[in-house]
Amino acid sequence: MLRSLKDLEGYAVAATDGALGTVANFLVEDAGWTCRYLVVSTGTFFDEREVLISPMFFRQVEWGNRTFHLALTRKQIRESPGANADLPVSRQHERDYYRYFGYPNYWGSTGVWGTNAAPLPILTDLPVAEIPLDIDTFDDDPHLRSVKFIRGYHLHATDGDVGHVDDFIVDDETWQIRYLVVSTGSWFTGRQVLVSPLWATQVSWEENTIDLCLTRQEIKDCPEWDPGAPVNRSYEKRLFDYYGRPVYWDSPSIPADPRDEIL
């Protein structure tokens, strides 16, 4: 199911032995637009600290009760290496993080999450020292972006501005960002529209802009989206048909790395 990241902010997060805190933010990897971590505000539990929680550590999600249940104890989270959510977060940090929990890295393989398309819990009996580290593909550069920071990025069509990023629509199984919610402002009667991040031709993290391979008129005439209703497959089909783009659900491969286009 597709969900708004704004709506997921404030969800409770519970360890196996009690409450941990609430979701305050998300970190998205700039390769493939995948949400890799929840940023959890722990309040008084960890001296007002924020910690990173990977969807790989979910035990259960109660959407009705707005709670993420983790397969981790509070002690495990408290003692995890470099758990502070302050950016930048490097690959070195992530490697140590997953190795501590006894999980393989998600990068350096063919799937979005290691060998899997979704962040399924990967339980292993290997001693921590024997967890594969993917040294040959190791890249120490930080590639994680704060969702709160990307909100407000200006989007440019091929012939002018179209608005700014207001929200993100995420697939709650793969945790890939399927759509950017674009607030069009005064040029288009304040409407919100959906565009896929894969339709971006260029992202400038320095200038806070995203260039789209679409015209303003194309965006203005796209199938109307109701922000108050869930994004369903019927609407997605109409949207992709309108833009003449192949649908993502028939393509199992990982999208090309957009860092090739980043300024």
Short mmCIF file of C-alpha atoms in Angstrom, two decimals, residues 67-198:
data_model
loop_
_atom_site.label_atom_id
_atom_site.label_comp_id
_atom_site.label_asym_id
_atom_site.label_seq_id
_atom_site.Cartn_x
_atom_site.Cartn_y
_atom_site.Cartn_z
CA THR A 67 2.68 1.90 15.91
CA PHE A 68 5.89 0.34 14.59
CA HIS A 69 6.89 -2.70 16.66
CA LEU A 70 10.59 -3.58 16.51
CA ALA A 71 12.38 -6.90 16.86
CA LEU A 72 14.95 -5.15 19.07
CA THR A 73 15.23 -4.35 22.75
CA ARG A 74 15.77 -0.84 24.08
CA LYS A 75 19.19 -1.91 25.35
CA GLN A 76 20.21 -3.11 21.87
CA ILE A 77 19.20 0.23 20.39
CA ARG A 78 20.82 2.27 23.14
CA GLU A 79 24.16 0.44 22.71
CA SER A 80 24.18 0.38 18.92
CA PRO A 81 27.20 2.12 17.34
CA GLY A 82 26.73 5.68 16.22
CA ALA A 83 22.99 5.64 16.77
CA ASN A 84 22.73 9.43 16.69
CA ALA A 85 20.67 10.59 13.72
CA ASP A 86 22.70 13.74 13.02
CA LEU A 87 23.77 13.98 9.38
CA PRO A 88 25.87 13.14 7.51
CA VAL A 89 25.52 9.38 7.87
CA SER A 90 28.33 7.60 6.04
CA ARG A 91 28.53 4.08 4.66
CA GLN A 92 31.05 3.38 7.42
CA HIS A 93 28.37 4.29 9.98
CA GLU A 94 25.79 2.10 8.23
CA ARG A 95 28.17 -0.85 7.91
CA ASP A 96 28.97 -0.74 11.63
CA TYR A 97 25.28 -0.33 12.41
CA TYR A 98 24.18 -3.46 10.52
CA ARG A 99 27.17 -5.48 11.64
CA TYR A 100 26.34 -4.74 15.29
CA PHE A 101 22.83 -6.14 14.83
CA GLY A 102 24.10 -9.13 12.85
CA TYR A 103 22.43 -8.09 9.60
CA PRO A 104 24.12 -7.96 6.16
CA ASN A 105 24.36 -4.64 4.33
CA TYR A 106 21.51 -3.71 2.00
CA TRP A 107 23.84 -2.29 -0.68
CA GLY A 108 26.16 -4.05 -3.13
CA SER A 109 23.61 -6.62 -4.29
CA THR A 110 20.90 -6.96 -6.91
CA GLY A 111 17.86 -6.22 -4.76
CA VAL A 112 16.62 -2.99 -3.24
CA TRP A 113 17.35 -4.50 0.18
CA GLY A 114 20.34 -6.77 -0.35
CA THR A 115 19.03 -9.80 -2.20
CA ASN A 116 15.41 -8.89 -1.42
CA ALA A 117 12.96 -6.42 -2.94
CA ALA A 118 11.58 -5.57 0.51
CA PRO A 119 13.23 -5.07 3.94
CA LEU A 120 12.35 -8.49 5.29
CA PRO A 121 13.95 -9.32 8.63
CA ILE A 122 17.16 -11.18 7.82
CA LEU A 123 17.94 -13.40 10.77
CA THR A 124 21.30 -15.11 10.65
CA ASP A 125 23.21 -17.54 12.86
CA LEU A 126 26.57 -16.25 11.64
CA PRO A 127 28.79 -14.73 14.33
CA VAL A 128 28.98 -10.97 13.96
CA ALA A 129 32.62 -11.21 12.83
CA GLU A 130 31.54 -13.36 9.86
CA ILE A 131 28.76 -11.11 8.56
CA PRO A 132 29.58 -10.25 4.90
CA LEU A 133 30.76 -6.65 4.65
CA ASP A 134 30.75 -6.20 0.85
CA ILE A 135 34.19 -4.62 0.98
CA ASP A 136 34.51 -4.58 -2.80
CA THR A 137 31.48 -2.28 -3.10
CA PHE A 138 32.23 -0.20 -0.02
CA ASP A 139 31.66 3.51 -0.51
CA ASP A 140 32.21 5.78 2.47
CA ASP A 141 30.43 8.81 1.00
CA PRO A 142 27.14 9.78 2.69
CA HIS A 143 24.12 9.25 0.44
CA LEU A 144 21.25 9.71 2.88
CA ARG A 145 19.01 12.77 2.73
CA SER A 146 16.61 14.11 5.33
CA VAL A 147 13.00 14.13 4.14
CA LYS A 148 12.38 17.32 6.10
CA PHE A 149 15.26 18.93 4.23
CA ILE A 150 14.03 17.84 0.77
CA ARG A 151 10.57 19.22 1.49
CA GLY A 152 10.51 22.64 -0.07
CA TYR A 153 12.83 21.74 -2.95
CA HIS A 154 11.73 23.62 -6.07
CA LEU A 155 10.72 21.58 -9.11
CA HIS A 156 11.38 22.77 -12.64
CA ALA A 157 9.57 21.54 -15.72
CA THR A 158 11.31 21.84 -19.09
CA ASP A 159 9.67 25.26 -19.55
CA GLY A 160 9.51 26.76 -16.06
CA ASP A 161 8.79 26.31 -12.37
CA VAL A 162 5.96 24.03 -11.26
CA GLY A 163 6.08 24.30 -7.48
CA HIS A 164 7.84 22.65 -4.57
CA VAL A 165 8.01 19.24 -2.87
CA ASP A 166 5.44 19.04 -0.08
CA ASP A 167 5.38 15.33 0.77
CA PHE A 168 6.45 11.85 -0.31
CA ILE A 169 4.36 8.78 -1.12
CA VAL A 170 6.11 5.59 -0.02
CA ASP A 171 5.43 1.92 -0.72
CA ASP A 172 4.98 0.37 2.72
CA GLU A 173 6.40 -2.98 1.55
CA THR A 174 9.58 -1.95 -0.27
CA TRP A 175 9.91 1.51 1.35
CA GLN A 176 10.71 3.01 -2.03
CA ILE A 177 9.54 6.56 -2.69
CA ARG A 178 7.00 6.17 -5.50
CA TYR A 179 5.90 9.81 -5.80
CA LEU A 180 6.80 13.32 -4.86
CA VAL A 181 3.77 15.36 -3.83
CA VAL A 182 4.15 18.69 -5.62
CA SER A 183 2.41 21.81 -4.33
CA THR A 184 1.91 23.90 -7.46
CA GLY A 185 1.27 27.22 -5.74
CA SER A 186 -0.52 30.10 -7.45
CA TRP A 187 0.26 29.17 -11.07
CA PHE A 188 -2.10 26.19 -10.92
CA THR A 189 -4.81 27.23 -8.43
CA GLY A 190 -2.90 25.70 -5.53
CA ARG A 191 -3.41 22.10 -6.68
CA GLN A 192 -1.20 19.22 -5.60
CA VAL A 193 0.01 16.70 -8.16
CA LEU A 194 2.07 13.52 -8.07
CA VAL A 195 5.25 12.95 -10.06
CA SER A 196 7.61 10.01 -9.89
CA PRO A 197 11.15 10.84 -8.73
CA LEU A 198 12.32 8.64 -11.61
#
